[in-house]
Short mmCIF file of C-alpha atoms in Angstrom, two decimals:
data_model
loop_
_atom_site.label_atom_id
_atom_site.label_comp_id
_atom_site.label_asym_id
_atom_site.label_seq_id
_atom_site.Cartn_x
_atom_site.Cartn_y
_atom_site.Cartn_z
CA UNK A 1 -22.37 0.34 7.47
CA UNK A 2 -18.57 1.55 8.24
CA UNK A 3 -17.87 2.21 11.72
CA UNK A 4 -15.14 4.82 12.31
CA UNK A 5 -14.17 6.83 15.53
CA UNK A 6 -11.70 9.73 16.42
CA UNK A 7 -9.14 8.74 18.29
CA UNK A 8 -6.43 11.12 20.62
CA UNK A 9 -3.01 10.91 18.43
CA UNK A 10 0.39 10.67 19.14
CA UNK A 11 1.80 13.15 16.62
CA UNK A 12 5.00 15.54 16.47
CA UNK A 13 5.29 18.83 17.53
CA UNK A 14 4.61 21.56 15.06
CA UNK A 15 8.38 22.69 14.90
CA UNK A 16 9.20 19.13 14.57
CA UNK A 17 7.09 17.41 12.05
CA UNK A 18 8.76 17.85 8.99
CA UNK A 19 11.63 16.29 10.11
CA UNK A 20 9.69 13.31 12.37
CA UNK A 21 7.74 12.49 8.86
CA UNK A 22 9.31 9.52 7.11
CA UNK A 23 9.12 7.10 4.37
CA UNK A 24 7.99 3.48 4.30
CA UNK A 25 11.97 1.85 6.05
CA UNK A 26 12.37 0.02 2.44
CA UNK A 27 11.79 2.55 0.51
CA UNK A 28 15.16 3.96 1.35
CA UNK A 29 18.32 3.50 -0.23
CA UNK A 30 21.28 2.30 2.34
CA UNK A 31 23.21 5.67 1.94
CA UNK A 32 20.07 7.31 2.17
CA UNK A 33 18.62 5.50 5.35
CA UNK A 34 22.28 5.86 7.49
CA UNK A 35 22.40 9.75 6.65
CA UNK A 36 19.09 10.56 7.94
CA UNK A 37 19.80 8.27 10.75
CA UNK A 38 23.22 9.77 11.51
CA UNK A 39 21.86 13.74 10.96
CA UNK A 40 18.67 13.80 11.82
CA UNK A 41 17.84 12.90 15.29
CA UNK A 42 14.02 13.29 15.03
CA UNK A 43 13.22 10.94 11.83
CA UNK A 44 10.60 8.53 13.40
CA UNK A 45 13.19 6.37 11.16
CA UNK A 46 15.34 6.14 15.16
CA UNK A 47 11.92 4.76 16.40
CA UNK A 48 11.55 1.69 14.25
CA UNK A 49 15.01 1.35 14.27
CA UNK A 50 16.56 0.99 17.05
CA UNK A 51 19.47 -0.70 16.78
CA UNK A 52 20.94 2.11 15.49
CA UNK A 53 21.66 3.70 18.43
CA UNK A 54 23.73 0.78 19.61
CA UNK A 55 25.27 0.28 16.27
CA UNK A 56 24.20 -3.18 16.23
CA UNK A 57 21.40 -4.68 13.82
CA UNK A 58 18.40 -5.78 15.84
CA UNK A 59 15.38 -8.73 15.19
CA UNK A 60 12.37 -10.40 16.70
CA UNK A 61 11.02 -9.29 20.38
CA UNK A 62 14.70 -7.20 21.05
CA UNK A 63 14.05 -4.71 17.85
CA UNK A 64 9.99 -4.38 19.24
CA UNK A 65 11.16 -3.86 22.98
CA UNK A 66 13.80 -1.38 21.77
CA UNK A 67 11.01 0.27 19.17
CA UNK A 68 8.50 0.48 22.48
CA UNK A 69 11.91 2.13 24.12
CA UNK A 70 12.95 5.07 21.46
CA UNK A 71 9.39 5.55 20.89
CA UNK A 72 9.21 6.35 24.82
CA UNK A 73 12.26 8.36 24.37
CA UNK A 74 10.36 10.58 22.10
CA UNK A 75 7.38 10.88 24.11
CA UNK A 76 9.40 12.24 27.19
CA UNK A 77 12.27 14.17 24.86
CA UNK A 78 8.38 16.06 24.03
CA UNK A 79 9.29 15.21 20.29
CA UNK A 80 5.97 13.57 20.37
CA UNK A 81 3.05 14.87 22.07
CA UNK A 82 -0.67 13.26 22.61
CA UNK A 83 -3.77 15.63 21.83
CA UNK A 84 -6.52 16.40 24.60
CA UNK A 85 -9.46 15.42 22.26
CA UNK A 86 -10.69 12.51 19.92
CA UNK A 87 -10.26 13.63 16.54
CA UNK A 88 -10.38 12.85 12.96
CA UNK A 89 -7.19 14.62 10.83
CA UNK A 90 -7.27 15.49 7.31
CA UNK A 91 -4.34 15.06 5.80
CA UNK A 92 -3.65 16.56 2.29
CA UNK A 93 -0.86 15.63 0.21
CA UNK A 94 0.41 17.57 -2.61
CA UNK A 95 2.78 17.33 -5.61
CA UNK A 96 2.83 19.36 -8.91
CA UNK A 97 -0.57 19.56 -10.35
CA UNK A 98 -1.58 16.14 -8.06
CA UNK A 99 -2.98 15.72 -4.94
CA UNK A 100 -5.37 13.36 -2.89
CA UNK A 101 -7.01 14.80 0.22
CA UNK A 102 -8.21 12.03 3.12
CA UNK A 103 -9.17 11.31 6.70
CA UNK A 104 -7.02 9.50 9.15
CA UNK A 105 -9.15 7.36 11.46
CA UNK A 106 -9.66 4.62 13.34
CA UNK A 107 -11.44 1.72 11.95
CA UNK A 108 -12.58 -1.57 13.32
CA UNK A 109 -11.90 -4.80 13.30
CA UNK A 110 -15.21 -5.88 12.92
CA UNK A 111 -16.28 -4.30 10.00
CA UNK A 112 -12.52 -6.59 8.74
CA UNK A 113 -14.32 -9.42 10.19
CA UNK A 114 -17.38 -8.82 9.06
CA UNK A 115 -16.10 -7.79 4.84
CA UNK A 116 -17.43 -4.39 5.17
CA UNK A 117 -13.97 -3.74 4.74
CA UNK A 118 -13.22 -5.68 1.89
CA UNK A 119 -9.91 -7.13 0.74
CA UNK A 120 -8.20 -8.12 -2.47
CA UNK A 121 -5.14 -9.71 -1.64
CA UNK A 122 -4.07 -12.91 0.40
CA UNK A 123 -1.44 -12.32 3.40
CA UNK A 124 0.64 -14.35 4.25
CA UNK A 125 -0.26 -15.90 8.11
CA UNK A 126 3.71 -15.66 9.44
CA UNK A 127 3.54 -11.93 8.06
CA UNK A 128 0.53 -11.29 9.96
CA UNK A 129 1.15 -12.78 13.43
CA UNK A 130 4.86 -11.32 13.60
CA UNK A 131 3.36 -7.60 12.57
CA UNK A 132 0.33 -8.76 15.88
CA UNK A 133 3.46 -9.69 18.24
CA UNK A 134 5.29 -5.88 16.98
CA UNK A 135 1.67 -4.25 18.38
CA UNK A 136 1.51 -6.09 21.35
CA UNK A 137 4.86 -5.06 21.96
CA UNK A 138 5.13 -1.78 20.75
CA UNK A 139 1.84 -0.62 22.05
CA UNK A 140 0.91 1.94 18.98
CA UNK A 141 0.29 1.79 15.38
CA UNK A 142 2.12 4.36 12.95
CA UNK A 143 1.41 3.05 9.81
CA UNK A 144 -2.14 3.36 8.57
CA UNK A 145 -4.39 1.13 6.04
CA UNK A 146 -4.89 3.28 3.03
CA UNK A 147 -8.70 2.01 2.33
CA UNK A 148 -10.94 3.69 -0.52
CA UNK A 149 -14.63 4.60 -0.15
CA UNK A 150 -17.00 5.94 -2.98
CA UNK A 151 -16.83 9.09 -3.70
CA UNK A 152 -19.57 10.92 -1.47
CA UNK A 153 -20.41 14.23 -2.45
CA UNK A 154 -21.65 15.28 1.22
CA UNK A 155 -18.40 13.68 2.70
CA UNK A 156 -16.22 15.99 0.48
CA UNK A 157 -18.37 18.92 1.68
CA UNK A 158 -17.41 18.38 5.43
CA UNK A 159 -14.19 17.86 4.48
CA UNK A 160 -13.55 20.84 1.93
CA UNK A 161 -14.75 23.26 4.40
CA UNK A 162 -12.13 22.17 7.31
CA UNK A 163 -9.27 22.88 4.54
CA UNK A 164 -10.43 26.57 4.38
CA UNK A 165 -8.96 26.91 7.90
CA UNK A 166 -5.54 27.30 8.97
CA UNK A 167 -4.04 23.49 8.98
CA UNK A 168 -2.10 22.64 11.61
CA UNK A 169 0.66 21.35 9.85
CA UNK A 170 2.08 22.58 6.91
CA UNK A 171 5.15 21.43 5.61
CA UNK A 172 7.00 20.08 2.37
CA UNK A 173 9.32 17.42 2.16
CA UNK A 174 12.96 16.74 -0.10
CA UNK A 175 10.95 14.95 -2.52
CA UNK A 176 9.18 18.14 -3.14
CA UNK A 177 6.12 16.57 -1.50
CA UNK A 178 4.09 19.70 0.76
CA UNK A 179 1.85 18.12 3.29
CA UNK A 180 -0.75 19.56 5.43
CA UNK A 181 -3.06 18.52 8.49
CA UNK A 182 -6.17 19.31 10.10
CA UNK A 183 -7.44 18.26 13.44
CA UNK A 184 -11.06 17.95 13.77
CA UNK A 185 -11.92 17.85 17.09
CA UNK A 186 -15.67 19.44 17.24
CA UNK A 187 -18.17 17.28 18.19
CA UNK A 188 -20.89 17.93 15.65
CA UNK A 189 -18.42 17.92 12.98
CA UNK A 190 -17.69 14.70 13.87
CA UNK A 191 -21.10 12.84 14.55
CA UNK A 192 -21.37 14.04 10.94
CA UNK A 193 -18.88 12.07 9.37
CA UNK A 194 -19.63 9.28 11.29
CA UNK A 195 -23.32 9.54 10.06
CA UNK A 196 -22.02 9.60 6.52
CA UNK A 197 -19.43 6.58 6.70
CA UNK A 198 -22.19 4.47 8.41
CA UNK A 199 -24.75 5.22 5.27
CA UNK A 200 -21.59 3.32 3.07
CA UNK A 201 -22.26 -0.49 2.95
CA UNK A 202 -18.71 -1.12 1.66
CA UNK A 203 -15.25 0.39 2.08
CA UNK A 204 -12.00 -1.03 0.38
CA UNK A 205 -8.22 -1.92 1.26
CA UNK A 206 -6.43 -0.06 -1.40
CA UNK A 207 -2.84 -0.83 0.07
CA UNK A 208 -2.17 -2.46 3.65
CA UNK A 209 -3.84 -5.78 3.96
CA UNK A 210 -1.25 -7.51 6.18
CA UNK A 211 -1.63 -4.29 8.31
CA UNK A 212 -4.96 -4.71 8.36
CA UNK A 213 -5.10 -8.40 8.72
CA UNK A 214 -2.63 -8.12 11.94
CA UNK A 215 -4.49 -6.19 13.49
CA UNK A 216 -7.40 -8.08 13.43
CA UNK A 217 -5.40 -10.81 14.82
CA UNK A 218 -3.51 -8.70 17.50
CA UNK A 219 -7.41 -7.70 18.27
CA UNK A 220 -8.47 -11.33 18.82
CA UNK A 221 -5.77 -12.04 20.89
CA UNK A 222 -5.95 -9.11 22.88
CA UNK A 223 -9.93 -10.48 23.53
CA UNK A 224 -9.00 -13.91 24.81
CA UNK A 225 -6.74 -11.96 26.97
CA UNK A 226 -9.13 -9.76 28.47
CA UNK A 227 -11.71 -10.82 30.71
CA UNK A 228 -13.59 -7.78 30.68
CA UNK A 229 -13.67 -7.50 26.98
CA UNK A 230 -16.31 -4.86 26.36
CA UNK A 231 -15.23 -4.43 22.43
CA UNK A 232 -14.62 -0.64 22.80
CA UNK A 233 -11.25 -0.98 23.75
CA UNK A 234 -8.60 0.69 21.37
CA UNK A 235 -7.59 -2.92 20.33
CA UNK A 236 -10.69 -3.22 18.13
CA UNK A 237 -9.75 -0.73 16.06
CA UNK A 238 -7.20 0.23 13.46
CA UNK A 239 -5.95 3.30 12.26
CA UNK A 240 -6.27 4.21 8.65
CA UNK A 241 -6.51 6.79 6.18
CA UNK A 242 -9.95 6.98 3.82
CA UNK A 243 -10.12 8.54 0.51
CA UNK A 244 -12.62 8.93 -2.21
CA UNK A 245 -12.04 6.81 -4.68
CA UNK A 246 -11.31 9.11 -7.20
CA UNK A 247 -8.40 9.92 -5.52
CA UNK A 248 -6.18 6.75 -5.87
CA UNK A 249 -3.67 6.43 -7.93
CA UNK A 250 -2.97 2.81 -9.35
CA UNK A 251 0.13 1.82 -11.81
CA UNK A 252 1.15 -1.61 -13.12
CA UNK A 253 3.90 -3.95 -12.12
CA UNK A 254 5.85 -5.08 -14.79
CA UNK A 255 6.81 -8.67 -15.04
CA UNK A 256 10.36 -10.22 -16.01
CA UNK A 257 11.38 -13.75 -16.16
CA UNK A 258 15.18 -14.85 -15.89
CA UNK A 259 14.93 -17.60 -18.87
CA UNK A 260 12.36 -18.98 -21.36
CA UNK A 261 11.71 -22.43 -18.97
CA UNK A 262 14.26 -24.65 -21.74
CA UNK A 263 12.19 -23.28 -25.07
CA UNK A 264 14.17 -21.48 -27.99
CA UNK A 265 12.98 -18.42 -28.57
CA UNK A 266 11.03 -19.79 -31.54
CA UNK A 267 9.44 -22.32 -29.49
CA UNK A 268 8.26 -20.21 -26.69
CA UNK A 269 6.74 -17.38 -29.55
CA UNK A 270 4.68 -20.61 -31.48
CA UNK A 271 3.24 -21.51 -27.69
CA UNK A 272 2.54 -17.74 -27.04
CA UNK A 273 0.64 -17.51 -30.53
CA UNK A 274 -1.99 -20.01 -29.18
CA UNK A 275 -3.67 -17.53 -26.86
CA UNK A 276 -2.23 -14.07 -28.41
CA UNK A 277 -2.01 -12.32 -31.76
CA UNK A 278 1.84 -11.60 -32.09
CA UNK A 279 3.03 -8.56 -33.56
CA UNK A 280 7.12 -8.05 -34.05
CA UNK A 281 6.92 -3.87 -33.13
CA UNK A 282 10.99 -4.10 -33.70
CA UNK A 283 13.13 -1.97 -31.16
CA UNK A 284 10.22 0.93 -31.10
CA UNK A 285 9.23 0.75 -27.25
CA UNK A 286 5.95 -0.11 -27.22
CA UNK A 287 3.44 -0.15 -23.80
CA UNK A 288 -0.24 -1.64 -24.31
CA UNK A 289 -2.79 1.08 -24.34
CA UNK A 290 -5.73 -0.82 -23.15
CA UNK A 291 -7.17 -3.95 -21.06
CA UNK A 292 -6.13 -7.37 -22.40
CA UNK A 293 -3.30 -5.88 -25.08
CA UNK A 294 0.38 -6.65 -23.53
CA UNK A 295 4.00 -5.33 -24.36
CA UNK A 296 6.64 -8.09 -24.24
CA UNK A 297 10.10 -7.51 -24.83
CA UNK A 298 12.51 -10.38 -25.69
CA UNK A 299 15.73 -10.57 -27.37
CA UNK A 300 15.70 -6.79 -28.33
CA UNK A 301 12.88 -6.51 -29.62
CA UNK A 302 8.93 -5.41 -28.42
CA UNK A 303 5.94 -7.41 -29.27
CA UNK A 304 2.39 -6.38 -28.93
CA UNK A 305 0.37 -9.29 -27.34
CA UNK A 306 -3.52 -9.09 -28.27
CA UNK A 307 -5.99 -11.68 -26.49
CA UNK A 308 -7.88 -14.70 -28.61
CA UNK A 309 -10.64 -14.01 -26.55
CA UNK A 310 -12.43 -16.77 -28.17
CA UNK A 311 -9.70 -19.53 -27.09
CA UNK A 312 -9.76 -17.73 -23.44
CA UNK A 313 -13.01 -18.26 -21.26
CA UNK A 314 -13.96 -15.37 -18.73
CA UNK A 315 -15.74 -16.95 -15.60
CA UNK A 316 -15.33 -14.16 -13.33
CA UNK A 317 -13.81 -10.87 -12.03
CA UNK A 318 -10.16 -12.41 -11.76
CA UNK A 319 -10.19 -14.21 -14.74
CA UNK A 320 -10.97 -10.76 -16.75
CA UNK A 321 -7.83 -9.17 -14.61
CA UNK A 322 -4.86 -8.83 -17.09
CA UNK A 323 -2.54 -10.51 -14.30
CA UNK A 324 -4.22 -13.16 -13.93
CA UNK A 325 -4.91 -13.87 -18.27
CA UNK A 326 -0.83 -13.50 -18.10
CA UNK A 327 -0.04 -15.95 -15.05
CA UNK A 328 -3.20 -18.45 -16.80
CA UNK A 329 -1.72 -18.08 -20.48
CA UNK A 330 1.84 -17.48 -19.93
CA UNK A 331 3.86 -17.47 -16.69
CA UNK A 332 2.24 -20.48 -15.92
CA UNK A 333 1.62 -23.14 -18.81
CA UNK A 334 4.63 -21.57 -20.82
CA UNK A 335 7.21 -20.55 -18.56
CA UNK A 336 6.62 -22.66 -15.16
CA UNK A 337 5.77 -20.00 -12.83
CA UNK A 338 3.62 -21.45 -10.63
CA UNK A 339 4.22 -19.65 -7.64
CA UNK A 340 4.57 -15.37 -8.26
CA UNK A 341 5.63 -14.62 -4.70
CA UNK A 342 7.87 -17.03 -4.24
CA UNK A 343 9.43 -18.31 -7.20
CA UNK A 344 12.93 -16.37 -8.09
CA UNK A 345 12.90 -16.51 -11.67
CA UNK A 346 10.60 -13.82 -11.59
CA UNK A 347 10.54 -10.13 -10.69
CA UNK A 348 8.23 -7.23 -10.77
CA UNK A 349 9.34 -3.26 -11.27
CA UNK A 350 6.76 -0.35 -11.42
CA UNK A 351 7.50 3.51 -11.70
CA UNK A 352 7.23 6.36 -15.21
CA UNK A 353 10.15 4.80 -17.30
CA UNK A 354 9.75 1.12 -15.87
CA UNK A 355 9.54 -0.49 -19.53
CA UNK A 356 13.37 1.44 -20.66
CA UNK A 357 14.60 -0.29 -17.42
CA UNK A 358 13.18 -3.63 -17.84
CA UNK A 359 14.52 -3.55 -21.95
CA UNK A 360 18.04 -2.32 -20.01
CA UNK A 361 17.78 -5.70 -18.08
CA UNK A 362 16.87 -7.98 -20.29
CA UNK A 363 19.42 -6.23 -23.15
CA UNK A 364 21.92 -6.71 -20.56
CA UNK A 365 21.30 -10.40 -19.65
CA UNK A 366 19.76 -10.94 -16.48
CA UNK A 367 16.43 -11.84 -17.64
CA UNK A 368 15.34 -13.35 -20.82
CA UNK A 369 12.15 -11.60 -21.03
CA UNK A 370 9.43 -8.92 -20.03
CA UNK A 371 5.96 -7.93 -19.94
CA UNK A 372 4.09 -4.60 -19.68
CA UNK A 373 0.58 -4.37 -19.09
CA UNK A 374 -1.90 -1.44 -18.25
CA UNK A 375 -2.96 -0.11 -14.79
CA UNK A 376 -5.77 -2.07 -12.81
CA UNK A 377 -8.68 -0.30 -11.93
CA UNK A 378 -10.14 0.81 -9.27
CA UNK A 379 -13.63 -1.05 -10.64
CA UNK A 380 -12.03 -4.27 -11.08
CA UNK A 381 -10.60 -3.95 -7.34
CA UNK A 382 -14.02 -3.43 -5.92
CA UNK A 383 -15.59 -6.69 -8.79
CA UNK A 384 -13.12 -8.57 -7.46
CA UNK A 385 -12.95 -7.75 -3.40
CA UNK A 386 -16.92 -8.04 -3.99
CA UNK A 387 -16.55 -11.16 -5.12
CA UNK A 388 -14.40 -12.64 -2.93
CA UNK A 389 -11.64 -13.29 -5.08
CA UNK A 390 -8.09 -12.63 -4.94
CA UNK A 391 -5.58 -10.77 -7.19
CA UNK A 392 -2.25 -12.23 -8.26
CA UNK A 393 0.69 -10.78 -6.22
CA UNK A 394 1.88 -7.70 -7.81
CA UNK A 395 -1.06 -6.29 -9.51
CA UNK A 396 -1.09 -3.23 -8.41
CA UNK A 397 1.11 -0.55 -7.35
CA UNK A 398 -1.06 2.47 -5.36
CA UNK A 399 -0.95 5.84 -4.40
CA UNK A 400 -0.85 7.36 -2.07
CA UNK A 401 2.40 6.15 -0.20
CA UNK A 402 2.07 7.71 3.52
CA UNK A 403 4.43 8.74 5.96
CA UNK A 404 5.22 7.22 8.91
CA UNK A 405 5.00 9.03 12.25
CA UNK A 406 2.20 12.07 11.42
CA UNK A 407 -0.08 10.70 13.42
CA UNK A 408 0.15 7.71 16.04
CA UNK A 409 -2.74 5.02 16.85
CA UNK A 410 -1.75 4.47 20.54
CA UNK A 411 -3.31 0.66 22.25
#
């Protein structure tokens, strides 16, 4: 059963939230990033970093005591303020004709520990213990786990009929993004969700597993720490926002390699042929259409890539995953990759006209070739998390990307 609880957040004012909200810090461009810095003095962007205010670039336990600091600052400037009551928030995003509506939470570290809250992706343990040391520090979480249940047709019920009211936010952003919020605070209301989550067996880490995974850790140190560790503390828990799965949005990463590992380009096509039917599709731009059928683009030209499923043997949910067959057929025997999250020879882009920019790299020279594949699923997520299995780095690129700074998971 999932376990999640209301919690009191730390969120902006109502006259201030639009301009608190703010993108994931790498998602923005340099010029981008120093404008809003420079003319906008609420962007929770001054919060996480700090150094800006001293004109100096910041690191390690100086940048999380000066985080702790502006995010103090904000507190007592009353840019921030902290509600009287647990609550759950829904939290509905909107653009165009799409939109995904969720609940921000808190959920626990035991149902991490536990895999009720199951994972698909390794982290990486330096990641994870220097993300713990930032929540000791800091003292709140502002980033939440976006984490996927099934779609529940009671849950939508409960949370449909909040959205009839008035939210408390309402708001749309420069990237023509309108956001709203509301604040469940009744009691009953409450209970009832919780009833509901606790009849799911599983729930699923769409995107935020080294959040997740720090916090966890920052939970089990915080319990050696404690003597009086009752497991109710705010530690044990994590904040993040559930939605059905219905809701998520998942795109491919595109692969490109810098050279063909020492083959000609007729050597590397007869190795290729082994596992693939080849087809030359000329300079048309071609993108597969369905699961194991690949694009590659090399030396100005597409190919369409069709599996010899007879030659390839599927053992499992990974091994049916269209990263993987690539890394196991290609990247790997062919091309030397050995290592996709390390190695620099290769590089992954995602986004609506990702296959014109990867030909425009490869036409002009700084990789030798490419490889487009179709969207992951959200079934082969939940084969392979059920299984216990990992994806490749990169599979998956998900939606949707939340702001920072809405709401606030205080320790």
């Amino acid at each position: 059963m999932a376990i999640i609880k209301p919690f009191k957040a730390i969120r902006p004012t109502r006259d201030k939230v639009a301009s608190v909200a703010s993108r994931s810090y790498e998602e923005y461009p340099k010029k981008e990033l120093e404008a809003t810095l420079r003319y906008n003095p609420f962007s929770f962007l001054h919060i996480i970093n700090p150094g800006f205010k001293f004109d100096k670039r910041v690191k390690g336990q100086e940048r999380f005591t000066l985080v702790h600091n502006r995010y103090l600052e904000f507190l007592e400037d009353n840019v921030l303020m902290k509600d009287a009551k647990d609550s759950f928030y829904v939290y509905k995003v909107e653009k165009g004709a799409a939109s995904c509506c969720g609940l921000f939470c808190a959920t626990s570290t035991a149902d991490y520990e536990n895999d009720v809250i199951k994972k698909h992706e390794n982290t990486l343990q330096k990641r994870e213990t220097l993300f713990a040391d930032y929540l000791d520090t800091v003292g709140f979480n502002a980033e939440p786990v976006l984490i996927t249940y099934p779609n529940k047709e009671s849950i939508a019920e409960i949370i449909q009929k909040e959205t009839r009211q008035d939210p408390e936010y309402y708001f749309t952003t420069t990237d023509k993004v309108t956001h709203k919020l509301w604040v469940v605070s009744d009691k009953k209301t409450i209970q009832k969700l919780q009833v509901e989550f606790g009849n799911i067996d599983s729930i699923y880490i769409a995107d935020g597993h080294h959040r997740s995974a720090s916090s966890y850790l920052f939970a089990q140190n915080s319990k050696r720490q404690n003597p009086n560790h009752t497991g109710k503390e705010p530690y044990n828990f994590f904040m993040s926002y559930l939605i059905p799965e219905s809701e998520i949005k998942i795109y491919e990463f595109n692969r490109m390699v810098k050279d063909l590992n020492g083959l000609s380009k007729e050597e590397f096509l007869i190795q290729v042929d082994a596992f693939f039917r080849i087809e030359n599709r000329g300079d048309l731009l071609y993108k597969p259409l369905k699961k194991h059928h690949f694009s590659m683009y090399l030396d100005g030209e597409f190919y369409s890539l069709y599996l010899r499923k007879k030659i390839y043997t599927f053992d499992d949910s990974l091994s049916e995953l269209d990263t993987q067959i690539l890394f196991k057929t290609i990247l790997e025997p062919i091309l030397g990759i050995k290592d996709l999250r390390n190695d620099k020879r290769i590089q992954y882009g995602y986004g609506k006209y990702n296959v014109i920019r990867m030909k425009d790299e490869i036409d002009q020279g700084k990789f030798a070739v490419g490889f487009s594949l179709v969207p992951v699923t959200i079934e082969e997520i939940k084969a392979i998390a059920d299984e216990g299995l990992v994806m490749p780095p990169k599979s998956t690129y998900i939606e949707p990307k939340l702001r920072s700074g809405i709401t606030i998971y205080e320790f």
